[in-house]
């Protein structure tokens, strides 16, 4: 029987305990497991390599994304690093989006500088620029859609087809939407990566990542290397991640509903110079988003129409919007991109990506949307005071 994503999220791992009949899977905190005899290991021998709880959450994430297998890592960055470790050697080329997450940019750029592999940051919506990069026969092409923080939409199916024609593997960062709203493997991706810290967990209380592979052989290869370099997720984080995934679908739906209300409010605000959200008809990627997504998500960005002092007053006056990095939790967060999530990018790189010093990014939570809008209204009023 083919199950829907909300059912998969709820039922994976339930009623599997045969010893005590636990409905919810227990936390397996043991670091090591005994052998049944000489040279007779059990399924698990050491928790870095495998943990029963991590097995369940990996299976759940793989099924949600339509993959053959998944590896849970100890952060979203280690998930990306794992992929690059497995598939890239010195001289190999990674093609990455010019407006990707600041931590991803920092990782790729620093590894490029030390000669681990080559990276080229391109505007993947510029056909000439993309084709020129693909002529160099990259090993990996990373797509981040919607992008962080400008919510740029990239056509996964189109880019994947072009990348496969030159023999490249295609990786999609699906952190912003989750498998509830987008399934890149069905659109041609070979791998999907997540910062599970974000929507999959949804409660801002763990750091974790995941790589999902379309083919089983690559899932096994990734698992071997994850154990080899020690980037697998821990037992307690596995438990919390699985618990968070249980409510993924209803959380996403409420957060997206709230985001739409906030976007409608911000469109009429004189303090908003430019608003970035794919549901808007004038958003450059609106039609592609409609084609490849099941919704527009709960992330939005806008350029603040005021000076730095007014911006500071606005941020200080917010009470329900927490000034913090990260995203995807049940609480609403706001961040100043240039000094927070993308501070690791040079000013020149940010400018090339279109990231201005006035850009603010919002991760909408599940609070009452009327309360959130009232908080924004008051903060804009404080910003206007002299």
Short mmCIF file of C-alpha atoms in Angstrom, two decimals, residues 3-299:
data_model
loop_
_atom_site.label_atom_id
_atom_site.label_comp_id
_atom_site.label_asym_id
_atom_site.label_seq_id
_atom_site.Cartn_x
_atom_site.Cartn_y
_atom_site.Cartn_z
CA UNK A 3 1.14 5.83 1.92
CA UNK A 4 0.93 9.62 1.96
CA UNK A 5 3.75 11.63 3.54
CA UNK A 6 1.79 12.52 6.70
CA UNK A 7 1.07 8.84 7.32
CA UNK A 8 4.69 7.83 6.73
CA UNK A 9 5.82 10.49 9.19
CA UNK A 10 3.51 9.18 11.89
CA UNK A 11 3.78 5.41 11.51
CA UNK A 12 7.45 4.66 10.83
CA UNK A 13 8.90 2.88 13.85
CA UNK A 14 5.63 2.42 15.71
CA UNK A 15 4.98 -0.93 17.43
CA UNK A 16 8.35 -2.41 16.43
CA UNK A 17 9.51 -3.21 19.96
CA UNK A 18 8.98 -6.94 20.58
CA UNK A 19 10.53 -7.05 24.05
CA UNK A 20 8.12 -4.77 25.92
CA UNK A 21 5.57 -3.77 23.28
CA UNK A 22 6.49 -0.09 23.24
CA UNK A 23 4.29 1.82 20.81
CA UNK A 24 6.94 4.53 20.38
CA UNK A 25 10.49 3.30 19.69
CA UNK A 26 12.81 3.65 22.69
CA UNK A 27 16.07 5.60 22.78
CA UNK A 28 19.03 3.30 22.27
CA UNK A 29 21.80 5.08 24.18
CA UNK A 30 24.27 2.18 24.21
CA UNK A 31 27.49 3.02 22.40
CA UNK A 32 28.40 -0.64 21.84
CA UNK A 33 26.61 -3.97 21.31
CA UNK A 34 27.72 -7.46 22.29
CA UNK A 35 28.60 -10.16 19.78
CA UNK A 36 26.62 -13.40 19.97
CA UNK A 37 29.89 -15.32 19.65
CA UNK A 38 33.35 -15.30 18.09
CA UNK A 39 33.18 -13.38 14.80
CA UNK A 40 29.38 -13.24 15.13
CA UNK A 41 28.34 -9.58 15.28
CA UNK A 42 24.74 -8.49 15.56
CA UNK A 43 23.10 -6.05 13.14
CA UNK A 44 24.66 -3.29 15.25
CA UNK A 45 28.10 -3.41 16.81
CA UNK A 46 29.00 0.25 17.49
CA UNK A 47 26.70 3.27 17.44
CA UNK A 48 28.85 5.42 15.21
CA UNK A 49 28.21 2.87 12.45
CA UNK A 50 24.61 2.06 13.27
CA UNK A 51 21.99 2.73 15.91
CA UNK A 52 18.46 1.25 16.00
CA UNK A 53 16.85 4.65 16.54
CA UNK A 54 18.88 6.24 13.78
CA UNK A 55 17.88 3.39 11.47
CA UNK A 56 14.21 4.32 11.95
CA UNK A 57 14.64 8.03 11.30
CA UNK A 58 16.84 7.36 8.25
CA UNK A 59 14.22 5.02 6.83
CA UNK A 60 11.51 7.60 7.49
CA UNK A 61 13.39 10.44 5.76
CA UNK A 62 14.25 8.22 2.78
CA UNK A 63 10.61 7.21 2.33
CA UNK A 64 9.40 10.81 2.65
CA UNK A 65 11.82 11.89 -0.09
CA UNK A 66 11.21 8.87 -2.32
CA UNK A 67 14.82 7.69 -2.03
CA UNK A 68 16.40 4.27 -1.59
CA UNK A 69 18.25 5.16 1.59
CA UNK A 70 19.36 8.00 3.83
CA UNK A 71 22.19 8.86 6.20
CA UNK A 72 21.53 11.04 9.23
CA UNK A 73 24.53 13.23 10.04
CA UNK A 74 25.42 15.43 12.99
CA UNK A 75 24.66 18.68 11.10
CA UNK A 76 23.45 19.97 7.76
CA UNK A 77 26.97 21.10 6.95
CA UNK A 78 28.38 17.62 7.60
CA UNK A 79 25.74 16.24 5.21
CA UNK A 80 27.09 18.48 2.45
CA UNK A 81 30.68 17.70 3.45
CA UNK A 82 29.93 13.98 3.34
CA UNK A 83 28.66 14.22 -0.22
CA UNK A 84 31.70 16.19 -1.32
CA UNK A 85 34.02 13.73 0.44
CA UNK A 86 32.47 10.78 -1.40
CA UNK A 87 32.20 12.28 -4.87
CA UNK A 88 34.87 14.98 -5.23
CA UNK A 89 38.64 14.66 -5.47
CA UNK A 90 41.28 17.34 -6.11
CA UNK A 91 40.61 18.83 -9.52
CA UNK A 92 36.94 17.78 -9.64
CA UNK A 93 34.42 20.57 -10.12
CA UNK A 94 31.36 21.41 -8.02
CA UNK A 95 28.88 23.83 -9.57
CA UNK A 96 26.97 25.66 -6.85
CA UNK A 97 24.40 28.50 -6.89
CA UNK A 98 25.85 31.98 -6.43
CA UNK A 99 23.15 32.82 -3.88
CA UNK A 100 23.35 29.68 -1.72
CA UNK A 101 23.28 29.58 2.07
CA UNK A 102 26.25 31.41 3.58
CA UNK A 103 27.54 28.34 5.43
CA UNK A 104 27.49 26.31 2.21
CA UNK A 105 29.34 29.08 0.40
CA UNK A 106 31.96 29.21 3.16
CA UNK A 107 32.47 25.42 3.08
CA UNK A 108 32.82 25.19 -0.69
CA UNK A 109 35.00 28.29 -0.99
CA UNK A 110 37.39 27.22 1.80
CA UNK A 111 37.72 23.70 0.37
CA UNK A 112 38.37 25.19 -3.05
CA UNK A 113 41.10 27.43 -1.62
CA UNK A 114 42.89 24.49 0.02
CA UNK A 115 42.70 22.41 -3.16
CA UNK A 116 40.26 19.73 -1.98
CA UNK A 117 38.16 20.32 -5.10
CA UNK A 118 37.17 23.13 -7.44
CA UNK A 119 33.98 25.16 -7.10
CA UNK A 120 32.26 27.54 -9.46
CA UNK A 121 29.37 29.69 -8.20
CA UNK A 122 26.93 30.50 -10.99
CA UNK A 123 23.53 32.02 -11.51
CA UNK A 124 21.70 28.84 -12.46
CA UNK A 125 18.82 30.81 -13.95
CA UNK A 126 21.23 32.35 -16.45
CA UNK A 127 21.25 29.75 -19.21
CA UNK A 128 24.51 30.90 -20.80
CA UNK A 129 26.31 30.98 -17.46
CA UNK A 130 24.97 27.55 -16.49
CA UNK A 131 25.87 25.93 -19.83
CA UNK A 132 29.37 27.41 -19.72
CA UNK A 133 29.92 25.84 -16.30
CA UNK A 134 28.51 22.49 -17.43
CA UNK A 135 30.93 22.41 -20.37
CA UNK A 136 33.69 21.97 -17.79
CA UNK A 137 32.22 18.53 -16.93
CA UNK A 138 31.51 18.98 -13.19
CA UNK A 139 31.14 15.94 -10.95
CA UNK A 140 28.43 17.52 -8.76
CA UNK A 141 25.80 20.17 -9.42
CA UNK A 142 24.11 21.59 -6.32
CA UNK A 143 20.69 23.19 -6.60
CA UNK A 144 19.21 25.12 -3.67
CA UNK A 145 15.57 25.95 -4.30
CA UNK A 146 14.06 28.08 -2.92
CA UNK A 147 17.41 29.72 -2.29
CA UNK A 148 18.53 31.11 1.04
CA UNK A 149 17.82 34.03 1.56
CA UNK A 150 16.35 35.43 -1.68
CA UNK A 151 13.81 32.62 -2.29
CA UNK A 152 15.05 32.26 -5.87
CA UNK A 153 13.39 29.34 -7.62
CA UNK A 154 15.42 27.04 -9.85
CA UNK A 155 13.94 24.53 -12.28
CA UNK A 156 15.14 21.20 -10.87
CA UNK A 157 13.96 19.09 -13.80
CA UNK A 158 15.62 21.33 -16.38
CA UNK A 159 18.95 21.70 -14.58
CA UNK A 160 19.06 17.99 -13.72
CA UNK A 161 18.58 17.03 -17.37
CA UNK A 162 21.41 19.31 -18.49
CA UNK A 163 23.70 18.12 -15.69
CA UNK A 164 23.07 14.45 -16.45
CA UNK A 165 23.93 15.05 -20.10
CA UNK A 166 27.50 15.88 -19.03
CA UNK A 167 27.68 13.04 -16.50
CA UNK A 168 27.23 15.09 -13.33
CA UNK A 169 25.38 14.03 -10.20
CA UNK A 170 22.62 16.38 -9.08
CA UNK A 171 22.13 17.36 -5.43
CA UNK A 172 19.16 19.40 -4.23
CA UNK A 173 19.09 21.19 -0.88
CA UNK A 174 15.44 20.76 0.12
CA UNK A 175 15.73 22.35 3.57
CA UNK A 176 13.40 25.29 2.90
CA UNK A 177 10.41 23.22 1.77
CA UNK A 178 10.85 19.70 3.19
CA UNK A 179 9.47 16.63 1.39
CA UNK A 180 5.95 17.77 2.29
CA UNK A 181 6.14 20.55 -0.30
CA UNK A 182 8.85 19.37 -2.74
CA UNK A 183 10.33 16.02 -3.77
CA UNK A 184 13.47 16.61 -5.85
CA UNK A 185 14.22 12.93 -6.59
CA UNK A 186 10.94 12.70 -8.52
CA UNK A 187 12.14 15.73 -10.53
CA UNK A 188 15.49 14.16 -11.48
CA UNK A 189 17.81 14.69 -8.51
CA UNK A 190 20.27 11.96 -7.53
CA UNK A 191 20.62 13.18 -3.95
CA UNK A 192 18.72 15.39 -1.53
CA UNK A 193 20.28 17.11 1.48
CA UNK A 194 18.63 18.58 4.55
CA UNK A 195 19.59 20.56 7.53
CA UNK A 196 17.31 18.48 9.77
CA UNK A 197 17.84 21.17 12.40
CA UNK A 198 15.19 23.12 10.51
CA UNK A 199 11.74 21.93 9.38
CA UNK A 200 12.23 18.18 9.77
CA UNK A 201 12.85 18.59 13.51
CA UNK A 202 10.90 21.81 13.84
CA UNK A 203 11.64 22.66 17.47
CA UNK A 204 15.07 24.33 17.39
CA UNK A 205 16.56 21.88 19.89
CA UNK A 206 18.92 19.68 17.86
CA UNK A 207 21.61 20.04 15.20
CA UNK A 208 21.38 17.34 12.52
CA UNK A 209 21.53 16.75 8.79
CA UNK A 210 20.65 14.11 6.23
CA UNK A 211 21.62 12.90 2.78
CA UNK A 212 19.05 10.91 0.80
CA UNK A 213 20.16 8.86 -2.21
CA UNK A 214 18.05 7.83 -5.18
CA UNK A 215 20.04 4.61 -5.65
CA UNK A 216 20.73 2.08 -2.93
CA UNK A 217 24.40 1.63 -3.88
CA UNK A 218 25.08 5.30 -3.22
CA UNK A 219 23.17 5.19 0.07
CA UNK A 220 25.44 2.33 1.18
CA UNK A 221 28.55 4.21 0.02
CA UNK A 222 27.49 7.32 1.92
CA UNK A 223 26.79 5.26 5.04
CA UNK A 224 30.25 3.67 4.88
CA UNK A 225 31.94 7.05 4.59
CA UNK A 226 29.76 8.63 7.28
CA UNK A 227 30.98 5.97 9.70
CA UNK A 228 34.53 6.26 8.40
CA UNK A 229 34.84 10.01 9.02
CA UNK A 230 32.55 10.02 12.07
CA UNK A 231 29.73 12.36 11.05
CA UNK A 232 26.72 10.20 11.95
CA UNK A 233 23.95 11.49 14.20
CA UNK A 234 23.66 10.57 17.87
CA UNK A 235 21.02 8.41 19.56
CA UNK A 236 19.20 11.16 21.43
CA UNK A 237 19.18 13.47 18.41
CA UNK A 238 17.73 10.59 16.38
CA UNK A 239 14.91 10.27 18.89
CA UNK A 240 14.16 14.01 18.88
CA UNK A 241 14.33 14.19 15.09
CA UNK A 242 11.87 11.33 14.67
CA UNK A 243 9.54 12.94 17.22
CA UNK A 244 9.71 16.21 15.28
CA UNK A 245 8.98 14.52 11.96
CA UNK A 246 5.74 13.12 13.43
CA UNK A 247 4.19 16.62 13.23
CA UNK A 248 5.95 17.80 10.06
CA UNK A 249 2.85 18.00 7.85
CA UNK A 250 0.56 19.97 10.19
CA UNK A 251 3.41 22.29 11.19
CA UNK A 252 4.27 23.10 7.59
CA UNK A 253 0.63 23.77 6.72
CA UNK A 254 0.17 26.18 9.64
CA UNK A 255 3.48 27.94 9.02
CA UNK A 256 2.69 28.38 5.34
CA UNK A 257 -0.77 29.73 6.14
CA UNK A 258 0.77 32.26 8.54
CA UNK A 259 3.40 33.23 5.97
CA UNK A 260 0.74 34.03 3.39
CA UNK A 261 -1.03 36.31 5.89
CA UNK A 262 2.22 38.12 6.69
CA UNK A 263 3.10 38.49 2.99
CA UNK A 264 -0.32 40.05 2.32
CA UNK A 265 0.34 42.52 5.14
CA UNK A 266 3.87 43.37 4.01
CA UNK A 267 2.88 44.03 0.39
CA UNK A 268 1.11 47.20 1.52
CA UNK A 269 3.87 48.37 3.87
CA UNK A 270 5.89 51.48 2.87
CA UNK A 271 8.75 50.14 5.06
CA UNK A 272 9.15 47.24 2.63
CA UNK A 273 11.28 48.14 -0.36
CA UNK A 274 11.16 44.70 -1.98
CA UNK A 275 9.47 41.48 -0.92
CA UNK A 276 10.73 37.98 -1.79
CA UNK A 277 8.16 35.17 -1.71
CA UNK A 278 7.43 32.71 -4.55
CA UNK A 279 3.62 32.94 -4.23
CA UNK A 280 3.73 36.53 -5.49
CA UNK A 281 2.73 36.77 -9.14
CA UNK A 282 5.63 39.11 -9.90
CA UNK A 283 8.19 36.72 -8.39
CA UNK A 284 10.51 35.63 -11.22
CA UNK A 285 10.19 31.95 -10.32
CA UNK A 286 6.46 31.87 -9.59
CA UNK A 287 5.49 29.62 -12.52
CA UNK A 288 8.33 27.15 -11.83
CA UNK A 289 7.34 27.04 -8.16
CA UNK A 290 3.77 26.22 -9.12
CA UNK A 291 5.06 23.42 -11.35
CA UNK A 292 7.48 21.70 -8.97
CA UNK A 293 6.22 22.58 -5.48
CA UNK A 294 3.10 21.62 -3.53
CA UNK A 295 3.11 24.97 -1.74
CA UNK A 296 5.19 28.11 -1.27
CA UNK A 297 6.55 27.44 2.20
CA UNK A 298 6.99 29.61 5.26
CA UNK A 299 10.21 31.48 4.46
#
